[in-house]
Amino acid sequence: MALIDCPECNSSVSDKAAACPRCGYAVAQHFSVLAAPLSPRPLNEIQALKCPCCGADVEPRSSNCKFCGSNLLIMAQAHQIECSNCQSEMLEGESFCHECGALQFKNELLNDLAAKVKFSQNKLRESFPTEIQKHFEKDEYIHASTYGPEEYYILSDRKLYIGSIVGKGLFVRKYELANLKRVVDLKRVTRFTDWSELFYASLDFDGANPFMALQIETFEGDINVTVNAFDSNEGLFQDPYYFQMLLEEVIQNIQSNHVHQHEALWRSK
């Protein structure tokens, strides 16, 4: 019996084990796929590691992208070109740069996907009051919005909008009755802490909803973000960790000059 590394968590696993005892990854199936003989293919074809159209990761031996449906066989003789944004090398015919994510060109499938992205983005923008919409830049991509007991938050690809809730209404979102009080340039963020444990305000009608707190550090000072753990109107679970994941991803993309694929499609013509 020999020990091998689990491809998922890098733990030592017996080469006879069906799954990793630590994370449950199917190691036997993984290595059996790698060891299986490849089906014969013409010498002028190779399999892409990423979809050449949408940039999504592809599974071994897949012939079509599960995300956009594109053919994953690309010509081995394809010419190498430079990304128009970061000048990284890429294959001619690829739609997205694998380094910075910039869109190079669109095909029919990506035209359809871009139309869906633009429709969803326009609907999301229209859901905010005009007084808030006027602060959005034309090419700015809105990722998500959420709110807490006293403030609402809108996360875009470059800014965090913070507003104060000044009133309540029946069957309306809280930020529809709010005033925008601060816009945070995410380029100025240095770090942020993890969410605090669930806690409650005073147990009255307005404070019974549990919420969590996150501190964002910027060059201009600290900013406290307080988000409800539940939607008080519908009783639905509102996941603060999802908002933090998006925030972290946006900041990383800004620091690495990487463009999210939906952002690139939103800005495309």
JSON list of N, CA and C in Angstrom, two decimals, residues 204-232:
[
{"chain": "A", "resi": 204, "resn": "ASP", "atom": "N", "xyz": [-37.15, 44.42, 21.24]},
{"chain": "A", "resi": 204, "resn": "ASP", "atom": "CA", "xyz": [-38.43, 45.05, 20.94]},
{"chain": "A", "resi": 204, "resn": "ASP", "atom": "C", "xyz": [-38.83, 44.68, 19.52]},
{"chain": "A", "resi": 205, "resn": "PHE", "atom": "N", "xyz": [-39.89, 45.27, 19.00]},
{"chain": "A", "resi": 205, "resn": "PHE", "atom": "CA", "xyz": [-40.41, 44.88, 17.68]},
{"chain": "A", "resi": 205, "resn": "PHE", "atom": "C", "xyz": [-39.37, 45.13, 16.58]},
{"chain": "A", "resi": 206, "resn": "ASP", "atom": "N", "xyz": [-38.63, 46.24, 16.70]},
{"chain": "A", "resi": 206, "resn": "ASP", "atom": "CA", "xyz": [-37.68, 46.59, 15.65]},
{"chain": "A", "resi": 206, "resn": "ASP", "atom": "C", "xyz": [-36.34, 45.89, 15.81]},
{"chain": "A", "resi": 207, "resn": "GLY", "atom": "N", "xyz": [-36.02, 45.41, 17.01]},
{"chain": "A", "resi": 207, "resn": "GLY", "atom": "CA", "xyz": [-34.69, 44.88, 17.24]},
{"chain": "A", "resi": 207, "resn": "GLY", "atom": "C", "xyz": [-34.63, 43.38, 17.43]},
{"chain": "A", "resi": 208, "resn": "ALA", "atom": "N", "xyz": [-35.74, 42.67, 17.22]},
{"chain": "A", "resi": 208, "resn": "ALA", "atom": "CA", "xyz": [-35.75, 41.24, 17.46]},
{"chain": "A", "resi": 208, "resn": "ALA", "atom": "C", "xyz": [-35.03, 40.46, 16.36]},
{"chain": "A", "resi": 209, "resn": "ASN", "atom": "N", "xyz": [-34.82, 41.09, 15.21]},
{"chain": "A", "resi": 209, "resn": "ASN", "atom": "CA", "xyz": [-34.16, 40.41, 14.10]},
{"chain": "A", "resi": 209, "resn": "ASN", "atom": "C", "xyz": [-32.66, 40.30, 14.36]},
{"chain": "A", "resi": 210, "resn": "PRO", "atom": "N", "xyz": [-32.10, 39.09, 14.36]},
{"chain": "A", "resi": 210, "resn": "PRO", "atom": "CA", "xyz": [-30.66, 38.94, 14.63]},
{"chain": "A", "resi": 210, "resn": "PRO", "atom": "C", "xyz": [-29.83, 39.51, 13.49]},
{"chain": "A", "resi": 211, "resn": "PHE", "atom": "N", "xyz": [-28.63, 40.01, 13.81]},
{"chain": "A", "resi": 211, "resn": "PHE", "atom": "CA", "xyz": [-27.77, 40.57, 12.78]},
{"chain": "A", "resi": 211, "resn": "PHE", "atom": "C", "xyz": [-26.31, 40.28, 13.11]},
{"chain": "A", "resi": 212, "resn": "MET", "atom": "N", "xyz": [-25.43, 40.55, 12.14]},
{"chain": "A", "resi": 212, "resn": "MET", "atom": "CA", "xyz": [-24.01, 40.27, 12.27]},
{"chain": "A", "resi": 212, "resn": "MET", "atom": "C", "xyz": [-23.24, 41.51, 11.84]},
{"chain": "A", "resi": 213, "resn": "ALA", "atom": "N", "xyz": [-22.01, 41.66, 12.36]},
{"chain": "A", "resi": 213, "resn": "ALA", "atom": "CA", "xyz": [-21.22, 42.85, 12.09]},
{"chain": "A", "resi": 213, "resn": "ALA", "atom": "C", "xyz": [-19.89, 42.48, 11.43]},
{"chain": "A", "resi": 214, "resn": "LEU", "atom": "N", "xyz": [-19.45, 43.34, 10.52]},
{"chain": "A", "resi": 214, "resn": "LEU", "atom": "CA", "xyz": [-18.20, 43.18, 9.79]},
{"chain": "A", "resi": 214, "resn": "LEU", "atom": "C", "xyz": [-17.49, 44.53, 9.78]},
{"chain": "A", "resi": 215, "resn": "GLN", "atom": "N", "xyz": [-16.19, 44.54, 10.02]},
{"chain": "A", "resi": 215, "resn": "GLN", "atom": "CA", "xyz": [-15.45, 45.80, 10.01]},
{"chain": "A", "resi": 215, "resn": "GLN", "atom": "C", "xyz": [-14.53, 45.84, 8.79]},
{"chain": "A", "resi": 216, "resn": "ILE", "atom": "N", "xyz": [-14.67, 46.92, 8.00]},
{"chain": "A", "resi": 216, "resn": "ILE", "atom": "CA", "xyz": [-13.85, 47.13, 6.82]},
{"chain": "A", "resi": 216, "resn": "ILE", "atom": "C", "xyz": [-12.84, 48.23, 7.13]},
{"chain": "A", "resi": 217, "resn": "GLU", "atom": "N", "xyz": [-11.58, 47.94, 6.90]},
{"chain": "A", "resi": 217, "resn": "GLU", "atom": "CA", "xyz": [-10.53, 48.93, 7.14]},
{"chain": "A", "resi": 217, "resn": "GLU", "atom": "C", "xyz": [-10.13, 49.57, 5.81]},
{"chain": "A", "resi": 218, "resn": "THR", "atom": "N", "xyz": [-10.11, 50.91, 5.77]},
{"chain": "A", "resi": 218, "resn": "THR", "atom": "CA", "xyz": [-9.71, 51.65, 4.58]},
{"chain": "A", "resi": 218, "resn": "THR", "atom": "C", "xyz": [-8.62, 52.63, 4.95]},
{"chain": "A", "resi": 219, "resn": "PHE", "atom": "N", "xyz": [-8.04, 53.26, 3.94]},
{"chain": "A", "resi": 219, "resn": "PHE", "atom": "CA", "xyz": [-7.02, 54.28, 4.20]},
{"chain": "A", "resi": 219, "resn": "PHE", "atom": "C", "xyz": [-7.62, 55.49, 4.90]},
{"chain": "A", "resi": 220, "resn": "GLU", "atom": "N", "xyz": [-8.94, 55.66, 4.78]},
{"chain": "A", "resi": 220, "resn": "GLU", "atom": "CA", "xyz": [-9.60, 56.81, 5.41]},
{"chain": "A", "resi": 220, "resn": "GLU", "atom": "C", "xyz": [-10.18, 56.47, 6.78]},
{"chain": "A", "resi": 221, "resn": "GLY", "atom": "N", "xyz": [-10.03, 55.22, 7.23]},
{"chain": "A", "resi": 221, "resn": "GLY", "atom": "CA", "xyz": [-10.58, 54.83, 8.53]},
{"chain": "A", "resi": 221, "resn": "GLY", "atom": "C", "xyz": [-11.41, 53.57, 8.44]},
{"chain": "A", "resi": 222, "resn": "ASP", "atom": "N", "xyz": [-11.95, 53.13, 9.57]},
{"chain": "A", "resi": 222, "resn": "ASP", "atom": "CA", "xyz": [-12.73, 51.90, 9.66]},
{"chain": "A", "resi": 222, "resn": "ASP", "atom": "C", "xyz": [-14.20, 52.17, 9.37]},
{"chain": "A", "resi": 223, "resn": "ILE", "atom": "N", "xyz": [-14.85, 51.17, 8.77]},
{"chain": "A", "resi": 223, "resn": "ILE", "atom": "CA", "xyz": [-16.27, 51.24, 8.46]},
{"chain": "A", "resi": 223, "resn": "ILE", "atom": "C", "xyz": [-16.94, 49.99, 9.01]},
{"chain": "A", "resi": 224, "resn": "ASN", "atom": "N", "xyz": [-17.99, 50.17, 9.78]},
{"chain": "A", "resi": 224, "resn": "ASN", "atom": "CA", "xyz": [-18.74, 49.04, 10.33]},
{"chain": "A", "resi": 224, "resn": "ASN", "atom": "C", "xyz": [-19.93, 48.70, 9.43]},
{"chain": "A", "resi": 225, "resn": "VAL", "atom": "N", "xyz": [-20.01, 47.44, 9.05]},
{"chain": "A", "resi": 225, "resn": "VAL", "atom": "CA", "xyz": [-21.12, 46.95, 8.23]},
{"chain": "A", "resi": 225, "resn": "VAL", "atom": "C", "xyz": [-21.94, 46.00, 9.09]},
{"chain": "A", "resi": 226, "resn": "THR", "atom": "N", "xyz": [-23.22, 46.31, 9.27]},
{"chain": "A", "resi": 226, "resn": "THR", "atom": "CA", "xyz": [-24.12, 45.49, 10.09]},
{"chain": "A", "resi": 226, "resn": "THR", "atom": "C", "xyz": [-25.26, 44.99, 9.22]},
{"chain": "A", "resi": 227, "resn": "VAL", "atom": "N", "xyz": [-25.37, 43.68, 9.08]},
{"chain": "A", "resi": 227, "resn": "VAL", "atom": "CA", "xyz": [-26.31, 43.06, 8.14]},
{"chain": "A", "resi": 227, "resn": "VAL", "atom": "C", "xyz": [-27.25, 42.13, 8.88]},
{"chain": "A", "resi": 228, "resn": "ASN", "atom": "N", "xyz": [-28.53, 42.20, 8.56]},
{"chain": "A", "resi": 228, "resn": "ASN", "atom": "CA", "xyz": [-29.51, 41.28, 9.14]},
{"chain": "A", "resi": 228, "resn": "ASN", "atom": "C", "xyz": [-29.22, 39.85, 8.70]},
{"chain": "A", "resi": 229, "resn": "ALA", "atom": "N", "xyz": [-29.44, 38.90, 9.61]},
{"chain": "A", "resi": 229, "resn": "ALA", "atom": "CA", "xyz": [-29.28, 37.49, 9.28]},
{"chain": "A", "resi": 229, "resn": "ALA", "atom": "C", "xyz": [-30.55, 36.93, 8.66]},
{"chain": "A", "resi": 230, "resn": "PHE", "atom": "N", "xyz": [-31.67, 37.63, 8.81]},
{"chain": "A", "resi": 230, "resn": "PHE", "atom": "CA", "xyz": [-32.94, 37.19, 8.24]},
{"chain": "A", "resi": 230, "resn": "PHE", "atom": "C", "xyz": [-33.63, 38.39, 7.59]},
{"chain": "A", "resi": 231, "resn": "ASP", "atom": "N", "xyz": [-34.38, 38.12, 6.54]},
{"chain": "A", "resi": 231, "resn": "ASP", "atom": "CA", "xyz": [-35.19, 39.15, 5.91]},
{"chain": "A", "resi": 231, "resn": "ASP", "atom": "C", "xyz": [-36.42, 39.38, 6.79]},
{"chain": "A", "resi": 232, "resn": "SER", "atom": "N", "xyz": [-36.56, 40.56, 7.33]},
{"chain": "A", "resi": 232, "resn": "SER", "atom": "CA", "xyz": [-37.63, 40.81, 8.29]},
{"chain": "A", "resi": 232, "resn": "SER", "atom": "C", "xyz": [-39.01, 40.87, 7.66]}
]
